PDB file of N, CA and C in Angstrom:
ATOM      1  N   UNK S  24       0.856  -1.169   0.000  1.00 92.00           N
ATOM      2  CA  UNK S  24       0.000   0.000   0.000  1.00 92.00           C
ATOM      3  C   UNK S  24       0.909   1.240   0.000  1.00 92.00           C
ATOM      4  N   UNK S  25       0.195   2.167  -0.663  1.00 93.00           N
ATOM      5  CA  UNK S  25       1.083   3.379  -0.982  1.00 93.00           C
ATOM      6  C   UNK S  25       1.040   4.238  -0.008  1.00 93.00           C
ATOM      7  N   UNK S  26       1.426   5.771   0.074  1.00 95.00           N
ATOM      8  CA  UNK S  26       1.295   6.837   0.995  1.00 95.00           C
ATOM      9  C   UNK S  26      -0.130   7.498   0.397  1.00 95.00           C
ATOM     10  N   UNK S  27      -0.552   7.503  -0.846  1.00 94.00           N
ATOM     11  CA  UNK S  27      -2.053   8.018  -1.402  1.00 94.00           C
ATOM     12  C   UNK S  27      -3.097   6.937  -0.792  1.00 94.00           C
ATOM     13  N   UNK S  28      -2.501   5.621  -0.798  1.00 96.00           N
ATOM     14  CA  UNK S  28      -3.643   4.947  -0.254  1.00 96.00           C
ATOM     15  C   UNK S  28      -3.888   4.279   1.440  1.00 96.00           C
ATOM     16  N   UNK S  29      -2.733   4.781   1.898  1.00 97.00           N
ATOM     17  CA  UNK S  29      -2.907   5.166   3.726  1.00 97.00           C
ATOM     18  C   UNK S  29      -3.568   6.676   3.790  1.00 97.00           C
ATOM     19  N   UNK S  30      -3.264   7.121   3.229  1.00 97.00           N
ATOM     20  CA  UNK S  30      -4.293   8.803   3.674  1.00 97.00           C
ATOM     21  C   UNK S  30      -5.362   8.217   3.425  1.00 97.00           C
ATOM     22  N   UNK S  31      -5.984   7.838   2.073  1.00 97.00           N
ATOM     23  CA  UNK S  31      -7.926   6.963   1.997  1.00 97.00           C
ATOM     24  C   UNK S  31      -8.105   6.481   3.322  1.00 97.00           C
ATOM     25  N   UNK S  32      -6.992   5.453   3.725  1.00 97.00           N
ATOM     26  CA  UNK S  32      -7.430   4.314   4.397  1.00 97.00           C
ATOM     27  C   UNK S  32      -8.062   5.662   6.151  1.00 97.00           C
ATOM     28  N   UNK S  33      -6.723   6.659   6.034  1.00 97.00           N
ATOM     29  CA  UNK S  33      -6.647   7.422   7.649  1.00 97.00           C
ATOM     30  C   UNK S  33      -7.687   7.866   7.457  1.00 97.00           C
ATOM     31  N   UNK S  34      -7.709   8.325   6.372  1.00 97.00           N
ATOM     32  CA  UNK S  34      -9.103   9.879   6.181  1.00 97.00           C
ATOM     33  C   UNK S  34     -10.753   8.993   6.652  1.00 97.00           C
ATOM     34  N   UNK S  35     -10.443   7.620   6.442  1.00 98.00           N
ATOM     35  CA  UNK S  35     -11.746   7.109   6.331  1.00 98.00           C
ATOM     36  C   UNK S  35     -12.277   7.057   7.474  1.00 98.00           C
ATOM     37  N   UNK S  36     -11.413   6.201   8.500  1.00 97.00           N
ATOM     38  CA  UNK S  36     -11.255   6.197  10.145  1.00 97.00           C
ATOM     39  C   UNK S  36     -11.340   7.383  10.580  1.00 97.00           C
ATOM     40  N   UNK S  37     -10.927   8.377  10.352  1.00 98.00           N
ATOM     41  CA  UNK S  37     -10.914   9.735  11.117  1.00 98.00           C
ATOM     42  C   UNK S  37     -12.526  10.331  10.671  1.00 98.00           C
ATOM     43  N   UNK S  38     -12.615   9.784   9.793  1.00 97.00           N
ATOM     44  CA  UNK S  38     -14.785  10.294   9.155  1.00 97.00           C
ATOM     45  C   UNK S  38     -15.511   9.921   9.879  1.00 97.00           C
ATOM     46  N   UNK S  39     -14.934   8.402   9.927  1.00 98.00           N
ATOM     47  CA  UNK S  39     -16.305   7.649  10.656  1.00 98.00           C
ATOM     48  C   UNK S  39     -15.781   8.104  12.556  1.00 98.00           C
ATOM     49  N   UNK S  40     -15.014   8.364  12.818  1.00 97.00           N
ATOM     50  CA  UNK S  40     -14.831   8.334  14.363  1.00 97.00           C
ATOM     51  C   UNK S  40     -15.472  10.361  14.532  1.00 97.00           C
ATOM     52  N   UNK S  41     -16.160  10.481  13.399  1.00 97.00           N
ATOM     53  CA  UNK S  41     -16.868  12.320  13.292  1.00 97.00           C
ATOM     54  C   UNK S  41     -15.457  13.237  13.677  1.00 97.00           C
ATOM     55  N   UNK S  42     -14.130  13.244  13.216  1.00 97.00           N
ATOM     56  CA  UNK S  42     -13.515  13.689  14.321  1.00 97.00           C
ATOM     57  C   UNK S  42     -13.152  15.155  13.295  1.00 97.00           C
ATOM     58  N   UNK S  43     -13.998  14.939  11.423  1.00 96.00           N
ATOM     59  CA  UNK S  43     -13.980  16.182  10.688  1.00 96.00           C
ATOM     60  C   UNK S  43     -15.279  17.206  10.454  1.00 96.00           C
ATOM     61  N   UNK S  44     -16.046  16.611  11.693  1.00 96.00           N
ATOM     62  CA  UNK S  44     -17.758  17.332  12.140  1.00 96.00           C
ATOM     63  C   UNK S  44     -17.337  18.855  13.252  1.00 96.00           C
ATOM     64  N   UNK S  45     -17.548  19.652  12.703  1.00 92.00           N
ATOM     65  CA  UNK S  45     -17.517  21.030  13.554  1.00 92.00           C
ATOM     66  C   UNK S  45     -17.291  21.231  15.062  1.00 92.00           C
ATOM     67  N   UNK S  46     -18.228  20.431  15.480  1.00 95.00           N
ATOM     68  CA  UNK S  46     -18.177  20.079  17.014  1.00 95.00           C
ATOM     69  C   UNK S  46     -17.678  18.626  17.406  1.00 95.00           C
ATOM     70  N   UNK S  47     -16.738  18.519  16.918  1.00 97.00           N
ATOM     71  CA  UNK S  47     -15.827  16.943  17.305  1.00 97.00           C
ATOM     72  C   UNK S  47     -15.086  17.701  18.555  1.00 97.00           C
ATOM     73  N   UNK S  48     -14.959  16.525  19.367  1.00 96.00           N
ATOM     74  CA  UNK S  48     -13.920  16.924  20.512  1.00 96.00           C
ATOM     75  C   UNK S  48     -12.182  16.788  20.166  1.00 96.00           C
ATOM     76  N   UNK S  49     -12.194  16.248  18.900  1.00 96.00           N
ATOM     77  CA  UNK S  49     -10.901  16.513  18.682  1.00 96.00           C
ATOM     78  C   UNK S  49     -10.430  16.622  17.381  1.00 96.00           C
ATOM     79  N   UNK S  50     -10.817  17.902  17.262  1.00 97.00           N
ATOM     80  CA  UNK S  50     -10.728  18.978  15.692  1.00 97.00           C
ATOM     81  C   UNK S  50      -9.940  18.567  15.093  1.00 97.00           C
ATOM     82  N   UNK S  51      -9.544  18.460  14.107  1.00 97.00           N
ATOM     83  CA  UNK S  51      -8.460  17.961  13.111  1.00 97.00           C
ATOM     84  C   UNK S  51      -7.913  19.207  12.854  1.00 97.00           C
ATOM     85  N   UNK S  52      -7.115  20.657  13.296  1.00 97.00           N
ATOM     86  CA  UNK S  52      -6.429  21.540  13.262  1.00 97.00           C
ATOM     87  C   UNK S  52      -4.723  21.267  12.628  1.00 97.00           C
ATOM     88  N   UNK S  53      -4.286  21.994  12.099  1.00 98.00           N
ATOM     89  CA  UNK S  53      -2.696  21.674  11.947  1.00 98.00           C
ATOM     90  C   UNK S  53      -2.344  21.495  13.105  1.00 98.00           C
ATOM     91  N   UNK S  54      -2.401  22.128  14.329  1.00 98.00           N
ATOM     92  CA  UNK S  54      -2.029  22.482  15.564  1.00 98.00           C
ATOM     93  C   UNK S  54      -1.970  21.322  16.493  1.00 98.00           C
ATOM     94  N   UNK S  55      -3.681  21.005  16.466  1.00 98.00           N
ATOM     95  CA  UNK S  55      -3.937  20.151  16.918  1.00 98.00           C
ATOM     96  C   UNK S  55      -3.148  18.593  16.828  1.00 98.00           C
ATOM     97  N   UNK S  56      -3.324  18.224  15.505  1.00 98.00           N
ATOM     98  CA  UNK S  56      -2.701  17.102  14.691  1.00 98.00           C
ATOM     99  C   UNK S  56      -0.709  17.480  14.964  1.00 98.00           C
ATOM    100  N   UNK S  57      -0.172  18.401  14.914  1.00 98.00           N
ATOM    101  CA  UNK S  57       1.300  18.240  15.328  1.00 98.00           C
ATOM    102  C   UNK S  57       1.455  18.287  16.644  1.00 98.00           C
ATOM    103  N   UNK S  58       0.661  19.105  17.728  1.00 98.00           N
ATOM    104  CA  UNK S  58       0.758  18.574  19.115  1.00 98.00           C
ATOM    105  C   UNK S  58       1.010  17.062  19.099  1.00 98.00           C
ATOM    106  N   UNK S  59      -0.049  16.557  19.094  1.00 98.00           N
ATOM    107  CA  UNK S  59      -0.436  15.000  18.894  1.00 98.00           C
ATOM    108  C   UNK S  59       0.895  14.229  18.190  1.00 98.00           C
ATOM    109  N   UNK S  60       1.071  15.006  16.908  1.00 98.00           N
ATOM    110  CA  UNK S  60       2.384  13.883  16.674  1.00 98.00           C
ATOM    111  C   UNK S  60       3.215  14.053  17.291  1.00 98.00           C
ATOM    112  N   UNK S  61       3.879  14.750  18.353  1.00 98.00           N
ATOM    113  CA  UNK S  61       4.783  15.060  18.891  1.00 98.00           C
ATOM    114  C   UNK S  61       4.648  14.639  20.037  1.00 98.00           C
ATOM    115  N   UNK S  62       3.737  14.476  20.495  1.00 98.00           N
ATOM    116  CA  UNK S  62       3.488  13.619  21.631  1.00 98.00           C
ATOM    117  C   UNK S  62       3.714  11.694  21.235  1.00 98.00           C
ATOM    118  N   UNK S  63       2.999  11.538  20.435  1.00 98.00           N
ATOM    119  CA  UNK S  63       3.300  10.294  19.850  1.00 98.00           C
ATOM    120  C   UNK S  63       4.925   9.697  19.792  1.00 98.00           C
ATOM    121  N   UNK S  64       5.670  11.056  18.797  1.00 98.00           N
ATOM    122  CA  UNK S  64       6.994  10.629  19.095  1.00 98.00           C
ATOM    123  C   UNK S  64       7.800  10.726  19.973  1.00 98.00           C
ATOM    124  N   UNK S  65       7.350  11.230  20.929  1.00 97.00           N
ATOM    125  CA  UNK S  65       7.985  11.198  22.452  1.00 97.00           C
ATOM    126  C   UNK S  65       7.747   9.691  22.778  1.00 97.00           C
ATOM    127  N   UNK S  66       6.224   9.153  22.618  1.00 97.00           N
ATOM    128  CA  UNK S  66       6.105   7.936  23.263  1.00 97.00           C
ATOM    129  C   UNK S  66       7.185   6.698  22.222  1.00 97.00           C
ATOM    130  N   UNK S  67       7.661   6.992  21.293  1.00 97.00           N
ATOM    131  CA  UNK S  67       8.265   6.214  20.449  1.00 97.00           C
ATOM    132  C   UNK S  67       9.496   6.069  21.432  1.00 97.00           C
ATOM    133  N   UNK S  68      10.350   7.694  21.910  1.00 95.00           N
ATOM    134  CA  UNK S  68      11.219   7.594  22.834  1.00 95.00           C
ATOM    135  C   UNK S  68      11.230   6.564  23.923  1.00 95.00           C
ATOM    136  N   UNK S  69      10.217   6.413  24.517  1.00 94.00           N
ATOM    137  CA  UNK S  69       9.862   5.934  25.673  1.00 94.00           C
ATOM    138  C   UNK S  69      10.498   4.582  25.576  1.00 94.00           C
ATOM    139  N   UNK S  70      10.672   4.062  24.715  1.00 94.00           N
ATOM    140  CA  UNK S  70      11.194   2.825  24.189  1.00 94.00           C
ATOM    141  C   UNK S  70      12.462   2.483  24.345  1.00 94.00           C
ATOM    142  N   UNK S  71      12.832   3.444  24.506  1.00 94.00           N
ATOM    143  CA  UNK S  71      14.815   3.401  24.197  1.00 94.00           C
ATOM    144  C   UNK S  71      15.471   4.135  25.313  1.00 94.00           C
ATOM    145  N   UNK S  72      14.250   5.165  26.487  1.00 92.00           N
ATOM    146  CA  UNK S  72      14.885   5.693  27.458  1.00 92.00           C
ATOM    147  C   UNK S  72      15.911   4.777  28.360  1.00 92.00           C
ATOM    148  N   UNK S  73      15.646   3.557  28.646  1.00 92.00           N
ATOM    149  CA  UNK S  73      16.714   3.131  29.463  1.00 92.00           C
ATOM    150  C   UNK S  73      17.589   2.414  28.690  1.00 92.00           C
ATOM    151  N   UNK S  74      17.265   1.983  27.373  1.00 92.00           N
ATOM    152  CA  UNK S  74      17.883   0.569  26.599  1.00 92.00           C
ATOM    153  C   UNK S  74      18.834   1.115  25.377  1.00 92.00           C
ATOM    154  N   UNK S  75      19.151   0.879  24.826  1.00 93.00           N
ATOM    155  CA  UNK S  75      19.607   0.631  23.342  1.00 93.00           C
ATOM    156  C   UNK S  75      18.858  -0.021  23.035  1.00 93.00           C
ATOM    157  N   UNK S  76      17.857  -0.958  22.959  1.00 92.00           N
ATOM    158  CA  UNK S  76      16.646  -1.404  22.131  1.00 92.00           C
ATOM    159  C   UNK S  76      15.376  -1.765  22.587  1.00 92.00           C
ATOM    160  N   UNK S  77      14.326  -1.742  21.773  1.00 91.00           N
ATOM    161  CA  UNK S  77      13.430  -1.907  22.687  1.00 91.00           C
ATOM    162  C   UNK S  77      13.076  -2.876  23.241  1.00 91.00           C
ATOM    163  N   UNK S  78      12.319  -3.268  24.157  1.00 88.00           N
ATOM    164  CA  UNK S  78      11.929  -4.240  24.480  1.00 88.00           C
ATOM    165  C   UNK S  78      10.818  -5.159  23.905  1.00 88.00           C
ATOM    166  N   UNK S  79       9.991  -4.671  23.701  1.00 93.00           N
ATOM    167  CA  UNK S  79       8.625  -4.500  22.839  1.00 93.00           C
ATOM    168  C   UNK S  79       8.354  -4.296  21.513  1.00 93.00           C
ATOM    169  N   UNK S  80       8.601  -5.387  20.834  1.00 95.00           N
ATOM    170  CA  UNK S  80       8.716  -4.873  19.065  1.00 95.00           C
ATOM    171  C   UNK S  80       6.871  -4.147  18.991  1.00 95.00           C
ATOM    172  N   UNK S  81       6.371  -5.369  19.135  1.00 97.00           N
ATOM    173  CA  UNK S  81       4.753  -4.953  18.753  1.00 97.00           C
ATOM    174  C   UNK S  81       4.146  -3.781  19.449  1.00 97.00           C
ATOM    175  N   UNK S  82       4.996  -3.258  20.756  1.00 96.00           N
ATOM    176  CA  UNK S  82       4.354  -2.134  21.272  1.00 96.00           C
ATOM    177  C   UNK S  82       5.363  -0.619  20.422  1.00 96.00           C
ATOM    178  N   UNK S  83       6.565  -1.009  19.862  1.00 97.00           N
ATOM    179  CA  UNK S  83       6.902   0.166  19.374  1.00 97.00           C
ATOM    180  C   UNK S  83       6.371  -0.293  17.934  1.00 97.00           C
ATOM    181  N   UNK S  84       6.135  -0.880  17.069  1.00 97.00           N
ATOM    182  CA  UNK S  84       5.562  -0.521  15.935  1.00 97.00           C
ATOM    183  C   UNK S  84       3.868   0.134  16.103  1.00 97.00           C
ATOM    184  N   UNK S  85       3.244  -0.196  17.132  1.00 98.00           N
ATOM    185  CA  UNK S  85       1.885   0.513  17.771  1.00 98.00           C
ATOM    186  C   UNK S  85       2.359   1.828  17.354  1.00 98.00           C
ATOM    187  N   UNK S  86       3.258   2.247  17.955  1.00 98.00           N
ATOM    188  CA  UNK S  86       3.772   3.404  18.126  1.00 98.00           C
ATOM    189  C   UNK S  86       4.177   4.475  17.014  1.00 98.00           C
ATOM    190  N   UNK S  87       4.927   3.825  16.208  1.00 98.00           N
ATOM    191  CA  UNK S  87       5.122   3.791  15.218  1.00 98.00           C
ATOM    192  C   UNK S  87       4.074   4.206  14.002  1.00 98.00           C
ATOM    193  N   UNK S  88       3.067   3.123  13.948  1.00 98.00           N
ATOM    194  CA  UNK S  88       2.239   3.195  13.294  1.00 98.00           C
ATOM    195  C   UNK S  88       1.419   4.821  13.340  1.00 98.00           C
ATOM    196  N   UNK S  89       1.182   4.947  14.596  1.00 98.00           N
ATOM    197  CA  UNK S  89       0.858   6.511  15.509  1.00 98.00           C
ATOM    198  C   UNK S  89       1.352   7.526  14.886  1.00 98.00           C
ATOM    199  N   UNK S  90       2.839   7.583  14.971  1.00 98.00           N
ATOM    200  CA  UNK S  90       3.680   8.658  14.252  1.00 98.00           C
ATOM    201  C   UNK S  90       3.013   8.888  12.770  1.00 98.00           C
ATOM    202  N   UNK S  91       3.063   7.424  12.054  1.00 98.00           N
ATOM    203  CA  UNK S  91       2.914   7.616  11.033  1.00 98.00           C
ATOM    204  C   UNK S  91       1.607   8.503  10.321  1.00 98.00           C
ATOM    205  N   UNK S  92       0.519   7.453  10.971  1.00 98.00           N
ATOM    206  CA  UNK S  92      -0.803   8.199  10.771  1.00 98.00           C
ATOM    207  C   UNK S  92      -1.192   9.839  10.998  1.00 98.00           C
ATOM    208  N   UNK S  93      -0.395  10.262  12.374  1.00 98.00           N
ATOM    209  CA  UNK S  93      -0.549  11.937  12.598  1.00 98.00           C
ATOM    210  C   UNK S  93       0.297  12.407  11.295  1.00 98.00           C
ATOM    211  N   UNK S  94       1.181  12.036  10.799  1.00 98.00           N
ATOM    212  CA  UNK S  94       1.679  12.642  10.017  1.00 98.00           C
ATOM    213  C   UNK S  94       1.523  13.067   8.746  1.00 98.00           C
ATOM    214  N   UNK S  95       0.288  11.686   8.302  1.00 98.00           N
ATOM    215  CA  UNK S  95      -0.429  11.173   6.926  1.00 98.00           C
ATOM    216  C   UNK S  95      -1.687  12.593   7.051  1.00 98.00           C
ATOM    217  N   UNK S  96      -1.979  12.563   8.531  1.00 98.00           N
ATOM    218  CA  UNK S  96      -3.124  13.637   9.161  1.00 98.00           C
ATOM    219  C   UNK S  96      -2.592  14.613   8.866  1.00 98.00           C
ATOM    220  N   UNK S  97      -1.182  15.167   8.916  1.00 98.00           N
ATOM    221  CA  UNK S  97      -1.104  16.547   9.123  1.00 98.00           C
ATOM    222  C   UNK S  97      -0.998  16.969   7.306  1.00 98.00           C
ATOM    223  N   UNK S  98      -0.396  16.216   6.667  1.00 98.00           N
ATOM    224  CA  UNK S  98       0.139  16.228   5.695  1.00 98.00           C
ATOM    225  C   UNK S  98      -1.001  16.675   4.773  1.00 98.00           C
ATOM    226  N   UNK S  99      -2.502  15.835   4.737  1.00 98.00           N
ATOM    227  CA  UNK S  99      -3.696  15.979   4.517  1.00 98.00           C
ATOM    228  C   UNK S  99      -4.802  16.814   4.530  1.00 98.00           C
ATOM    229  N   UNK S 100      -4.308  17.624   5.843  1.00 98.00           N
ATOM    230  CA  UNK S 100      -5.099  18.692   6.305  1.00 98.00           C
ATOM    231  C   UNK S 100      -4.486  20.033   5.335  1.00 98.00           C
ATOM    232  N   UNK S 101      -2.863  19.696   5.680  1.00 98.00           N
ATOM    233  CA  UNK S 101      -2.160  20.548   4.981  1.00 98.00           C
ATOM    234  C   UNK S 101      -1.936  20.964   3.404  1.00 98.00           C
ATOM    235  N   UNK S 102      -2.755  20.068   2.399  1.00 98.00           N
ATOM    236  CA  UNK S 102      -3.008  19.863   1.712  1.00 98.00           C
ATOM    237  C   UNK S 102      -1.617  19.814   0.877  1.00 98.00           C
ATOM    238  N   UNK S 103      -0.493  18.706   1.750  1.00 98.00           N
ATOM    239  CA  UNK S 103       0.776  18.718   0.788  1.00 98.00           C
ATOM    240  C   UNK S 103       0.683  17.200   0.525  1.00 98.00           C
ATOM    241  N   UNK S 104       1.451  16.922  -0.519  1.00 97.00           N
ATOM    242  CA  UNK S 104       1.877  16.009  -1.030  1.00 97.00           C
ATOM    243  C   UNK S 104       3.091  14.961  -0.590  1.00 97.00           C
ATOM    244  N   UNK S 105       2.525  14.124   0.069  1.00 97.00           N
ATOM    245  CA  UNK S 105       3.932  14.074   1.450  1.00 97.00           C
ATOM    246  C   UNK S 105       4.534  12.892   0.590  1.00 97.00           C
ATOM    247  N   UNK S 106       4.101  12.057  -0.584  1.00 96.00           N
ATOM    248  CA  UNK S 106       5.421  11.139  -0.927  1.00 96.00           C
ATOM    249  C   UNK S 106       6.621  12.309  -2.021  1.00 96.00           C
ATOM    250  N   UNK S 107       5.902  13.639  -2.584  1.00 97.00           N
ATOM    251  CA  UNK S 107       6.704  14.181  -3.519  1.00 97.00           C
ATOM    252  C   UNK S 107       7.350  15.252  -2.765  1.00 97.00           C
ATOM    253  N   UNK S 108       7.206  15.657  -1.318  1.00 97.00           N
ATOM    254  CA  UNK S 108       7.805  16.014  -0.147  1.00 97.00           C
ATOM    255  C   UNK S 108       9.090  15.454  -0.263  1.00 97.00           C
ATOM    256  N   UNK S 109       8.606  13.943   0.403  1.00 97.00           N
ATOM    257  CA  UNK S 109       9.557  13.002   0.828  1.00 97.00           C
ATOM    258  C   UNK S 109      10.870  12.956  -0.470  1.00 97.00           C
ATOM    259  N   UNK S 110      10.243  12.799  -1.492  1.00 97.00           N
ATOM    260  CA  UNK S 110      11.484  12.575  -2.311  1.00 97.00           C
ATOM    261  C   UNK S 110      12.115  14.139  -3.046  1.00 97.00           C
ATOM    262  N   UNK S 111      11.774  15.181  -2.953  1.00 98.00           N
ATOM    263  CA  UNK S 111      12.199  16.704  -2.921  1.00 98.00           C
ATOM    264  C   UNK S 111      13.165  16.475  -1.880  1.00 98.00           C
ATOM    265  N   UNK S 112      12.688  16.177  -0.774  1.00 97.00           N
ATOM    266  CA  UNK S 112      13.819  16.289   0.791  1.00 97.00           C
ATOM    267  C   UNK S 112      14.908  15.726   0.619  1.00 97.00           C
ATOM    268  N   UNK S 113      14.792  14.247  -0.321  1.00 97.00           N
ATOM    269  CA  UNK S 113      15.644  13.463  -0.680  1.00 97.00           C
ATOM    270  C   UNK S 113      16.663  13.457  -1.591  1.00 97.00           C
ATOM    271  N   UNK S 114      15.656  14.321  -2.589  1.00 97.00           N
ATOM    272  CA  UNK S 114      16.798  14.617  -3.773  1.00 97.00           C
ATOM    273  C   UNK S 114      17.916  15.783  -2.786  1.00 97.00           C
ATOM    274  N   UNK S 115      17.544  16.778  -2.050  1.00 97.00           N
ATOM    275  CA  UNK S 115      17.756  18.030  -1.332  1.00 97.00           C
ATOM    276  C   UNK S 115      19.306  17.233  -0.730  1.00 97.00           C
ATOM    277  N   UNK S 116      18.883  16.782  -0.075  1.00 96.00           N
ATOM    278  CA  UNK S 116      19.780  16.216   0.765  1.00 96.00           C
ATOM    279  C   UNK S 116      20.966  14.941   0.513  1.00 96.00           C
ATOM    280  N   UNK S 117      20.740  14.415  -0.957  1.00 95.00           N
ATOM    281  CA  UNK S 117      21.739  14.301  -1.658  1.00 95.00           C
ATOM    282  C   UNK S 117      22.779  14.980  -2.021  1.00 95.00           C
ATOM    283  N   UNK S 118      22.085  16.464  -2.626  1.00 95.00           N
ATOM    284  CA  UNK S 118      23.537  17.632  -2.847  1.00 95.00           C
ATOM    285  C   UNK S 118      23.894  18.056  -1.714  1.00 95.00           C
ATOM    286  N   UNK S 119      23.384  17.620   0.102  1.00 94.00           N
ATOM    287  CA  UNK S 119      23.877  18.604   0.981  1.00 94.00           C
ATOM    288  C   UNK S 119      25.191  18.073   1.383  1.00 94.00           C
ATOM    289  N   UNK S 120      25.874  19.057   2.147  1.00 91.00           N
ATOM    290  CA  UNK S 120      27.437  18.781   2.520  1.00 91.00           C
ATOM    291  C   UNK S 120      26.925  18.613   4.300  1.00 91.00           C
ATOM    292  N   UNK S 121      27.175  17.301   4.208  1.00 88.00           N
ATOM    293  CA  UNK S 121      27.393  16.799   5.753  1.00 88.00           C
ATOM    294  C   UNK S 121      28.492  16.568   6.401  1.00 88.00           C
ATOM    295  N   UNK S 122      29.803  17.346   6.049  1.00 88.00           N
ATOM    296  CA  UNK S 122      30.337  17.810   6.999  1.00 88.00           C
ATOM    297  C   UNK S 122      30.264  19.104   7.677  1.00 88.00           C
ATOM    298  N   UNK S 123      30.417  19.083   8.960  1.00 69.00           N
ATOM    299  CA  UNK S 123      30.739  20.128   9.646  1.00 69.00           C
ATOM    300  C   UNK S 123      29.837  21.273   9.404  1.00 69.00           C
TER     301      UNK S 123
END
């Protein structure tokens, strides 16, 4: 499955849970949606605070999965194009100089 067809799949879940209805308790805002991912990837941290690895494969891909979806969310709301993002960033950062 692609990154066009995880946004269908998010957008669909996020419809039916009303959460893009006016009076949802949890607005789909840019704001809103990057709080949230950022909280998410803190909990990704949570994984590795004492270890070098995790302990929990299936609870950090949970996690994981989390990151991913707020991001598919923000990306959506934002009305960008996050696989031609992804590979702009990529080409970008091919010509960059990583030293120093």
């Amino acid at each position: 499955m692609d990154i066009k067809a995880l946004t269908i799949e998010m957008n669909k879940f996020v419809s039916a849970q009303g959460w893009y209805e006016p009076e949802s308790p949890r607005p789909q805002t840019l704001r809103n949606l990057a709080v949230s991912l950022s909280i998410e990837a803190a909990e990704v941290l949570e994984h590795f605070q004492w270890d070098e690895a995790s302990n929990n494969k299936d609870e950090l891909a949970q996690e994981l999965a989390d990151v991913a979806l707020y991001l598919l969310q923000i990306a959506s709301v934002a009305n960008i194009d996050l696989e031609q993002a992804v590979l702009s960033k990529l080409e970008h950062n091919y010509r960059r100089n990583w030293e120093g």
